[in-house]
Amino acid sequence: MSLTRFDFDSLPVTPWRNGGGETREIACWPAGAQDFDWRASIATIAQDGPFSAFDGIDRSITLLEGDGVHLFSAGHIDHRLSQIGEPFAFSGDVALNATLLGGASQDFNIMTRRGRWAANVQRITAGVALPAAHAGVLYVLRGSWSLAGGVTLAARQGGWWPAEQHGGQLTPLAKESLALWADIHPV
């Protein structure tokens, strides 16, 4: 098992060039690559502004905390990201504007290189078998979870693993447990 654990508070923080927020990178695969296959992060959107376009990238964004944002691009996307734990997938090719629906918003982001990798981000409340041949990212919103190898994760903690290096069962340890699981696989 090659699980890399993380805690929200220990993730490195990178302020956005436009001053509108910050990103905490969870993982980038391959590590350090400019032309990444997939990337996972948590972003804080602190003010209204443009959402960067990423040509050739498929994206998924999930609200973690706050009131959320309205994502808009005329003729392409008109979506209110306002339900905590509900993933929204879209093409990174589209330049969007993000308008806060209240105060600052915190979001879980998964990006995959189209044609090479794909991701299915799921809100989970029950046990699930992790496919051994897939990469993955797990982030706990509520409660605690047990993974293969005796690993336990609590709220605001998570783990990620490269393809073919993790598998087994993911099990909630408390009744109201909630996590996000990004199942990432080659196409």
Coordinates of N, CA and C in Angstrom, one line a residue:
M1 N 0.8 -1.2 0.0 CA 0.0 0.0 0.0 C 0.9 1.2 0.0
S2 N 0.6 2.2 -0.9 CA 1.3 3.4 -1.0 C 0.4 4.6 -0.8
L3 N -0.2 4.7 0.4 CA -1.1 5.8 0.7 C -0.3 7.0 1.3
T4 N -0.5 8.2 0.7 CA 0.1 9.4 1.3 C -1.0 10.1 2.0
R5 N -0.9 10.2 3.4 CA -1.9 10.9 4.2 C -1.6 12.4 4.2
F6 N -2.7 13.1 4.4 CA -2.5 14.6 4.5 C -3.6 15.1 5.5
D7 N -3.3 16.3 6.0 CA -4.2 17.0 6.9 C -4.4 18.4 6.3
F8 N -5.6 18.9 6.2 CA -5.8 20.2 5.6 C -4.9 21.2 6.0
D9 N -4.7 21.3 7.3 CA -3.8 22.4 7.9 C -2.3 22.3 7.5
S10 N -1.9 21.1 7.1 CA -0.5 20.9 6.8 C -0.2 21.0 5.3
L11 N -1.2 21.2 4.5 CA -1.0 21.3 3.0 C -0.4 22.7 2.7
P12 N 0.6 22.7 1.7 CA 1.2 24.0 1.4 C 0.2 24.9 0.7
V13 N 0.3 26.2 1.1 CA -0.7 27.2 0.6 C 0.0 28.1 -0.5
T14 N -0.7 28.2 -1.7 CA -0.2 29.0 -2.8 C -1.3 30.1 -3.0
P15 N -1.0 31.4 -2.8 CA -1.9 32.5 -3.1 C -2.1 32.6 -4.6
W16 N -3.3 32.9 -5.0 CA -3.5 33.1 -6.5 C -2.9 34.5 -6.9
R17 N -2.4 34.5 -8.1 CA -1.8 35.7 -8.7 C -2.8 36.9 -8.7
N18 N -4.1 36.6 -8.9 CA -5.1 37.7 -8.9 C -5.6 38.1 -7.6
G19 N -5.1 37.5 -6.5 CA -5.4 37.9 -5.1 C -6.8 37.4 -4.7
G20 N -7.5 36.6 -5.5 CA -8.8 36.2 -5.2 C -9.0 35.0 -4.4
G21 N -7.9 34.3 -4.0 CA -8.0 33.1 -3.2 C -6.6 32.4 -3.1
E22 N -6.7 31.2 -2.7 CA -5.5 30.4 -2.5 C -5.8 28.9 -2.8
T23 N -4.7 28.2 -3.1 CA -4.8 26.8 -3.4 C -3.9 26.0 -2.5
R24 N -4.4 24.9 -2.0 CA -3.6 23.9 -1.2 C -3.5 22.6 -2.0
E25 N -2.4 22.4 -2.6 CA -2.2 21.2 -3.5 C -2.1 19.9 -2.6
I26 N -2.9 18.9 -3.0 CA -2.9 17.6 -2.3 C -1.9 16.7 -3.0
A27 N -2.1 16.7 -4.4 CA -1.2 15.8 -5.2 C -1.2 16.2 -6.6
C28 N -0.1 16.0 -7.3 CA 0.0 16.2 -8.7 C 0.8 15.0 -9.3
W29 N 0.2 14.3 -10.3 CA 0.8 13.1 -10.9 C 1.0 13.2 -12.3
P30 N 2.3 12.9 -12.8 CA 3.4 12.6 -12.0 C 3.9 13.8 -11.2
A31 N 4.5 13.5 -10.1 CA 5.0 14.6 -9.2 C 5.9 15.6 -9.9
G32 N 5.6 16.9 -9.7 CA 6.4 18.0 -10.3 C 6.2 18.2 -11.8
A33 N 5.3 17.5 -12.5 CA 5.2 17.6 -13.9 C 4.4 18.8 -14.3
Q34 N 4.8 19.6 -15.3 CA 4.0 20.7 -15.8 C 2.8 20.2 -16.6
D35 N 3.1 19.1 -17.3 CA 2.0 18.4 -18.1 C 1.4 17.3 -17.3
F36 N 0.8 17.6 -16.2 CA 0.3 16.6 -15.2 C -0.7 15.7 -15.9
D37 N -0.8 14.4 -15.4 CA -1.9 13.5 -15.8 C -3.2 13.8 -14.9
W38 N -3.0 14.0 -13.6 CA -4.1 14.4 -12.7 C -3.5 15.2 -11.6
R39 N -4.4 16.0 -11.0 CA -4.1 16.9 -9.9 C -5.3 17.0 -9.0
A40 N -5.0 17.1 -7.7 CA -6.0 17.2 -6.6 C -5.6 18.4 -5.7
S41 N -6.6 19.2 -5.4 CA -6.3 20.4 -4.5 C -7.5 20.8 -3.8
I42 N -7.3 21.7 -2.8 CA -8.4 22.4 -2.1 C -8.2 23.9 -2.3
A43 N -9.2 24.5 -2.8 CA -9.1 26.0 -3.1 C -10.0 26.8 -2.2
T44 N -9.5 27.9 -1.8 CA -10.4 28.9 -1.1 C -10.6 30.0 -2.0
I45 N -11.9 30.3 -2.4 CA -12.3 31.4 -3.2 C -12.7 32.5 -2.3
A46 N -12.0 33.6 -2.3 CA -12.2 34.7 -1.3 C -12.9 35.9 -1.9
Q47 N -13.0 36.0 -3.3 CA -13.7 37.1 -3.9 C -14.1 36.7 -5.3
D48 N -15.1 37.5 -5.8 CA -15.6 37.2 -7.2 C -14.4 37.4 -8.1
G49 N -14.5 36.6 -9.3 CA -13.4 36.8 -10.3 C -13.4 35.7 -11.3
P50 N -12.4 35.8 -12.2 CA -12.3 34.7 -13.2 C -11.8 33.4 -12.7
F51 N -12.3 32.4 -13.3 CA -11.8 31.0 -13.0 C -10.9 30.6 -14.2
S52 N -9.7 30.3 -13.9 CA -8.7 30.0 -15.0 C -9.2 28.8 -15.9
A53 N -9.0 29.0 -17.2 CA -9.3 27.9 -18.1 C -8.0 27.0 -18.2
F54 N -8.3 25.7 -18.4 CA -7.2 24.7 -18.5 C -7.5 23.9 -19.7
D55 N -6.9 24.2 -20.9 CA -7.2 23.5 -22.1 C -6.8 22.0 -22.0
G56 N -7.7 21.1 -22.5 CA -7.4 19.7 -22.4 C -7.6 19.0 -21.1
I57 N -8.2 19.7 -20.1 CA -8.4 19.2 -18.8 C -9.9 19.1 -18.5
D58 N -10.2 18.0 -17.8 CA -11.6 17.8 -17.3 C -11.5 18.1 -15.8
R59 N -12.5 18.8 -15.3 CA -12.5 19.2 -13.9 C -13.7 18.8 -13.1
S60 N -13.5 18.6 -11.8 CA -14.6 18.4 -10.9 C -14.4 19.2 -9.7
I61 N -15.4 19.9 -9.3 CA -15.3 20.8 -8.1 C -16.4 20.5 -7.1
T62 N -16.1 20.4 -5.9 CA -17.1 20.1 -4.8 C -17.0 21.1 -3.7
L63 N -18.1 21.7 -3.3 CA -18.1 22.6 -2.1 C -17.8 21.8 -0.9
L64 N -16.8 22.4 -0.1 CA -16.5 21.8 1.2 C -17.0 22.6 2.4
E65 N -16.9 24.0 2.3 CA -17.3 24.9 3.3 C -17.7 26.2 2.7
G66 N -18.6 26.9 3.3 CA -19.1 28.2 2.9 C -20.4 28.2 2.1
D67 N -20.8 29.3 1.6 CA -22.0 29.4 0.9 C -22.0 29.0 -0.6
G68 N -20.7 28.9 -1.1 CA -20.6 28.4 -2.5 C -20.4 29.5 -3.5
V69 N -20.4 29.2 -4.8 CA -20.2 30.1 -5.9 C -21.1 29.8 -7.0
H70 N -21.3 30.9 -7.8 CA -22.1 30.7 -9.1 C -21.0 30.7 -10.1
L71 N -20.9 29.6 -10.9 CA -20.0 29.5 -12.0 C -20.7 29.8 -13.3
F72 N -20.2 30.7 -14.1 CA -20.9 31.1 -15.3 C -20.0 31.4 -16.4
S73 N -20.4 30.9 -17.6 CA -19.8 31.3 -18.9 C -20.9 31.3 -19.9
A74 N -21.2 32.4 -20.5 CA -22.3 32.5 -21.4 C -22.3 31.4 -22.5
G75 N -23.5 30.7 -22.6 CA -23.6 29.7 -23.5 C -23.0 28.4 -23.2
H76 N -22.3 28.3 -22.1 CA -21.6 27.1 -21.7 C -22.0 26.5 -20.3
I77 N -21.8 27.3 -19.3 CA -22.0 26.8 -17.9 C -22.8 27.9 -17.1
D78 N -23.8 27.5 -16.4 CA -24.5 28.3 -15.5 C -24.9 27.4 -14.3
H79 N -24.0 27.3 -13.3 CA -24.2 26.4 -12.2 C -23.9 27.1 -10.8
R80 N -24.8 26.8 -9.9 CA -24.7 27.3 -8.5 C -24.1 26.1 -7.7
L81 N -22.9 26.2 -7.3 CA -22.2 25.2 -6.5 C -22.5 25.6 -5.0
S82 N -23.6 25.1 -4.5 CA -24.1 25.5 -3.2 C -24.4 24.4 -2.2
Q83 N -24.3 23.2 -2.6 CA -24.6 22.0 -1.8 C -23.3 21.4 -1.4
I84 N -22.9 21.4 -0.1 CA -21.7 20.8 0.4 C -21.7 19.3 0.1
G85 N -20.6 18.9 -0.5 CA -20.4 17.5 -0.8 C -21.0 17.0 -2.1
E86 N -21.5 17.9 -2.9 CA -22.1 17.5 -4.2 C -21.2 17.9 -5.4
P87 N -20.5 16.9 -6.0 CA -19.5 17.2 -7.1 C -20.2 17.8 -8.3
F88 N -19.5 18.6 -9.0 CA -19.9 19.2 -10.3 C -18.7 19.0 -11.3
A89 N -18.9 18.3 -12.4 CA -17.9 18.1 -13.4 C -18.2 19.0 -14.6
F90 N -17.0 19.5 -15.2 CA -17.1 20.4 -16.3 C -15.8 20.4 -17.1
S91 N -15.8 20.9 -18.3 CA -14.7 21.0 -19.1 C -13.8 22.2 -18.6
G92 N -12.5 21.9 -18.4 CA -11.6 23.0 -18.1 C -11.3 23.9 -19.2
D93 N -11.7 23.6 -20.4 CA -11.4 24.5 -21.6 C -12.2 25.8 -21.5
V94 N -13.3 25.8 -20.7 CA -14.2 27.0 -20.7 C -13.7 27.9 -19.6
A95 N -13.5 29.2 -19.9 CA -13.1 30.2 -19.0 C -14.4 30.6 -18.3
L96 N -14.4 30.6 -17.0 CA -15.6 30.9 -16.2 C -15.4 32.1 -15.3
N97 N -16.5 32.7 -14.9 CA -16.5 33.7 -13.8 C -17.1 33.1 -12.6
A98 N -16.6 33.3 -11.5 CA -17.1 32.8 -10.2 C -17.5 34.0 -9.3
T99 N -18.8 33.9 -8.9 CA -19.4 34.9 -8.1 C -19.8 34.2 -6.8
L100 N -19.2 34.7 -5.6 CA -19.5 34.2 -4.3 C -21.0 34.3 -4.0
L101 N -21.6 33.3 -3.4 CA -23.0 33.3 -3.0 C -23.1 33.8 -1.6
G102 N -22.0 34.2 -1.0 CA -22.0 34.7 0.4 C -20.5 35.1 0.7
G103 N -20.0 34.5 1.8 CA -18.6 34.8 2.1 C -17.7 33.8 1.3
A104 N -16.5 33.7 1.8 CA -15.5 32.8 1.1 C -16.0 31.4 1.1
S105 N -15.5 30.7 0.1 CA -15.9 29.3 -0.2 C -14.7 28.4 -0.3
Q106 N -14.8 27.2 0.2 CA -13.7 26.2 0.1 C -14.1 25.1 -0.7
D107 N -13.3 24.6 -1.7 CA -13.7 23.6 -2.7 C -12.6 22.6 -2.9
F108 N -13.1 21.3 -3.1 CA -12.2 20.2 -3.4 C -12.2 20.1 -5.0
N109 N -11.0 20.1 -5.5 CA -10.8 20.1 -7.0 C -10.0 18.9 -7.5
I110 N -10.6 18.3 -8.5 CA -9.8 17.3 -9.2 C -9.7 17.6 -10.7
M111 N -8.5 17.6 -11.3 CA -8.3 17.8 -12.7 C -7.6 16.6 -13.3
T112 N -8.1 16.2 -14.5 CA -7.5 15.1 -15.2 C -7.2 15.5 -16.7
R113 N -6.1 15.0 -17.2 CA -5.7 15.3 -18.6 C -6.6 14.5 -19.5
R114 N -7.5 15.1 -20.3 CA -8.5 14.5 -21.2 C -7.7 13.6 -22.2
G115 N -8.3 12.4 -22.4 CA -7.7 11.4 -23.3 C -6.6 10.5 -22.6
R116 N -6.2 10.9 -21.4 CA -5.2 10.1 -20.7 C -5.8 9.5 -19.4
W117 N -6.5 10.3 -18.6 CA -7.0 10.0 -17.3 C -8.5 10.5 -17.2
A118 N -9.2 9.9 -16.4 CA -10.6 10.3 -16.1 C -10.8 10.2 -14.6
A119 N -11.7 11.0 -14.0 CA -12.0 10.9 -12.6 C -13.5 10.8 -12.4
N120 N -13.9 10.1 -11.4 CA -15.3 10.1 -11.0 C -15.3 10.4 -9.5
V121 N -15.8 11.6 -9.2 CA -15.8 12.1 -7.8 C -17.1 11.8 -7.2
Q122 N -17.1 11.1 -6.1 CA -18.4 10.6 -5.4 C -18.4 11.1 -4.0
R123 N -19.6 11.4 -3.6 CA -19.9 11.7 -2.2 C -20.3 10.3 -1.6
I124 N -19.6 9.9 -0.5 CA -19.8 8.5 0.0 C -20.2 8.6 1.5
T125 N -21.1 7.8 1.9 CA -21.5 7.6 3.3 C -21.5 6.2 3.8
A126 N -21.2 5.3 2.9 CA -21.2 3.8 3.2 C -19.9 3.3 2.7
G127 N -19.6 2.0 3.1 CA -18.4 1.4 2.7 C -18.3 1.2 1.2
V128 N -17.1 1.2 0.7 CA -16.8 1.0 -0.8 C -15.5 0.2 -1.0
A129 N -15.5 -0.6 -2.0 CA -14.2 -1.3 -2.4 C -13.4 -0.4 -3.3
L130 N -12.2 -0.2 -3.0 CA -11.3 0.7 -3.8 C -10.6 -0.2 -4.9
P131 N -10.8 0.2 -6.2 CA -10.2 -0.6 -7.2 C -8.7 -0.5 -7.2
A132 N -8.0 -1.7 -7.1 CA -6.6 -1.7 -7.0 C -5.8 -1.1 -8.2
A133 N -6.4 -1.1 -9.3 CA -5.7 -0.6 -10.5 C -5.9 0.9 -10.7
H134 N -6.6 1.6 -9.9 CA -6.9 3.0 -10.0 C -6.1 3.8 -9.0
A135 N -5.9 5.1 -9.4 CA -5.4 6.1 -8.4 C -6.6 6.6 -7.7
G136 N -6.3 7.3 -6.6 CA -7.5 7.9 -5.9 C -7.1 8.9 -4.9
V137 N -8.1 9.7 -4.5 CA -7.9 10.8 -3.5 C -9.2 10.7 -2.6
L138 N -9.0 10.7 -1.3 CA -10.1 10.6 -0.4 C -9.9 11.8 0.6
Y139 N -11.1 12.5 0.8 CA -11.1 13.6 1.8 C -12.3 13.5 2.7
V140 N -12.1 13.5 4.0 CA -13.2 13.3 5.0 C -13.8 14.6 5.4
L141 N -15.1 14.7 5.2 CA -15.8 15.9 5.6 C -16.4 15.8 7.0
R142 N -16.8 14.5 7.3 CA -17.5 14.3 8.6 C -17.2 12.9 9.1
G143 N -17.1 12.7 10.4 CA -16.9 11.4 11.0 C -15.5 10.9 10.8
S144 N -15.3 9.6 10.7 CA -14.0 8.9 10.5 C -14.2 7.7 9.6
W145 N -13.1 7.4 8.9 CA -13.1 6.3 8.0 C -11.8 5.4 8.2
S146 N -12.0 4.1 7.9 CA -10.9 3.1 8.0 C -10.6 2.6 6.6
L147 N -9.3 2.6 6.3 CA -8.8 2.1 5.0 C -7.9 0.8 5.3
A148 N -7.6 0.2 4.2 CA -6.7 -1.0 4.3 C -5.4 -0.6 5.0
G149 N -4.8 -1.6 5.7 CA -3.6 -1.3 6.3 C -3.7 -0.7 7.7
G150 N -4.9 -0.6 8.2 CA -5.2 0.0 9.6 C -5.1 1.5 9.6
V151 N -5.3 2.2 8.5 CA -5.3 3.6 8.4 C -6.7 4.2 8.8
T152 N -6.7 5.1 9.7 CA -8.0 5.8 10.1 C -7.8 7.3 9.8
L153 N -8.8 7.8 9.1 CA -8.8 9.3 8.8 C -10.1 9.9 9.4
A154 N -9.9 11.1 9.9 CA -11.0 11.9 10.5 C -11.3 13.2 9.7
A155 N -12.2 14.0 10.1 CA -12.6 15.2 9.3 C -11.4 16.1 9.1
R156 N -11.4 16.6 7.8 CA -10.3 17.5 7.3 C -9.0 16.8 7.2
Q157 N -9.1 15.4 7.0 CA -7.9 14.6 6.7 C -8.2 13.8 5.4
G158 N -7.2 13.3 4.8 CA -7.4 12.5 3.6 C -6.2 11.7 3.3
G159 N -6.2 11.1 2.1 CA -5.1 10.3 1.6 C -5.2 10.2 0.1
W160 N -4.1 10.0 -0.6 CA -4.1 9.8 -2.0 C -3.1 8.7 -2.3
W161 N -3.3 8.1 -3.5 CA -2.4 7.0 -3.9 C -2.3 6.9 -5.4
P162 N -1.2 6.5 -5.9 CA -1.0 6.3 -7.4 C -1.7 5.1 -7.8
A163 N -1.9 4.9 -9.1 CA -2.6 3.8 -9.7 C -1.8 2.5 -9.4
E164 N -2.5 1.4 -9.1 CA -2.0 0.1 -8.9 C -1.2 0.0 -7.6
Q165 N -1.4 0.9 -6.6 CA -0.7 0.9 -5.4 C -1.5 0.9 -4.1
H166 N -2.8 0.8 -4.3 CA -3.7 0.8 -3.2 C -5.0 0.1 -3.6
G167 N -5.6 -0.5 -2.6 CA -6.9 -1.2 -2.9 C -7.5 -1.5 -1.5
G168 N -8.5 -2.4 -1.5 CA -9.1 -2.8 -0.3 C -10.4 -2.1 -0.1
Q169 N -10.8 -2.1 1.2 CA -12.1 -1.6 1.6 C -12.0 -0.3 2.3
L170 N -12.9 0.7 2.0 CA -13.0 1.9 2.7 C -14.3 1.8 3.5
T171 N -14.2 2.0 4.9 CA -15.3 1.8 5.7 C -15.6 2.9 6.7
P172 N -16.8 3.4 6.8 CA -17.1 4.5 7.8 C -17.1 3.9 9.2
L173 N -16.6 4.7 10.1 CA -16.5 4.2 11.5 C -17.5 4.9 12.4
A174 N -18.2 5.9 11.9 CA -19.3 6.5 12.6 C -20.5 6.6 11.7
K175 N -21.7 6.7 12.4 CA -23.0 6.7 11.6 C -23.1 7.8 10.6
E176 N -22.7 9.0 11.0 CA -22.9 10.2 10.1 C -21.7 10.5 9.3
S177 N -20.8 9.6 9.0 CA -19.6 9.8 8.3 C -19.9 10.2 6.8
L178 N -19.1 11.2 6.3 CA -19.2 11.7 4.9 C -17.8 11.9 4.4
A179 N -17.6 11.4 3.2 CA -16.3 11.6 2.5 C -16.4 11.9 1.0
L180 N -15.4 12.4 0.4 CA -15.4 12.5 -1.0 C -14.3 11.6 -1.5
W181 N -14.6 10.8 -2.5 CA -13.7 9.9 -3.1 C -13.6 10.2 -4.6
A182 N -12.3 10.5 -5.0 CA -12.1 10.7 -6.4 C -11.4 9.4 -6.9
D183 N -12.2 8.6 -7.7 CA -11.7 7.4 -8.4 C -11.0 7.8 -9.7
I184 N -9.7 7.8 -9.8 CA -9.0 8.3 -11.0 C -8.3 7.1 -11.7
H185 N -8.6 7.0 -13.0 CA -8.1 5.9 -13.8 C -7.7 6.3 -15.2
P186 N -6.7 5.5 -15.7 CA -6.3 5.8 -17.1 C -7.4 5.4 -18.1
V187 N -7.5 6.2 -19.2 CA -8.5 5.9 -20.3 C -7.8 5.1 -21.4

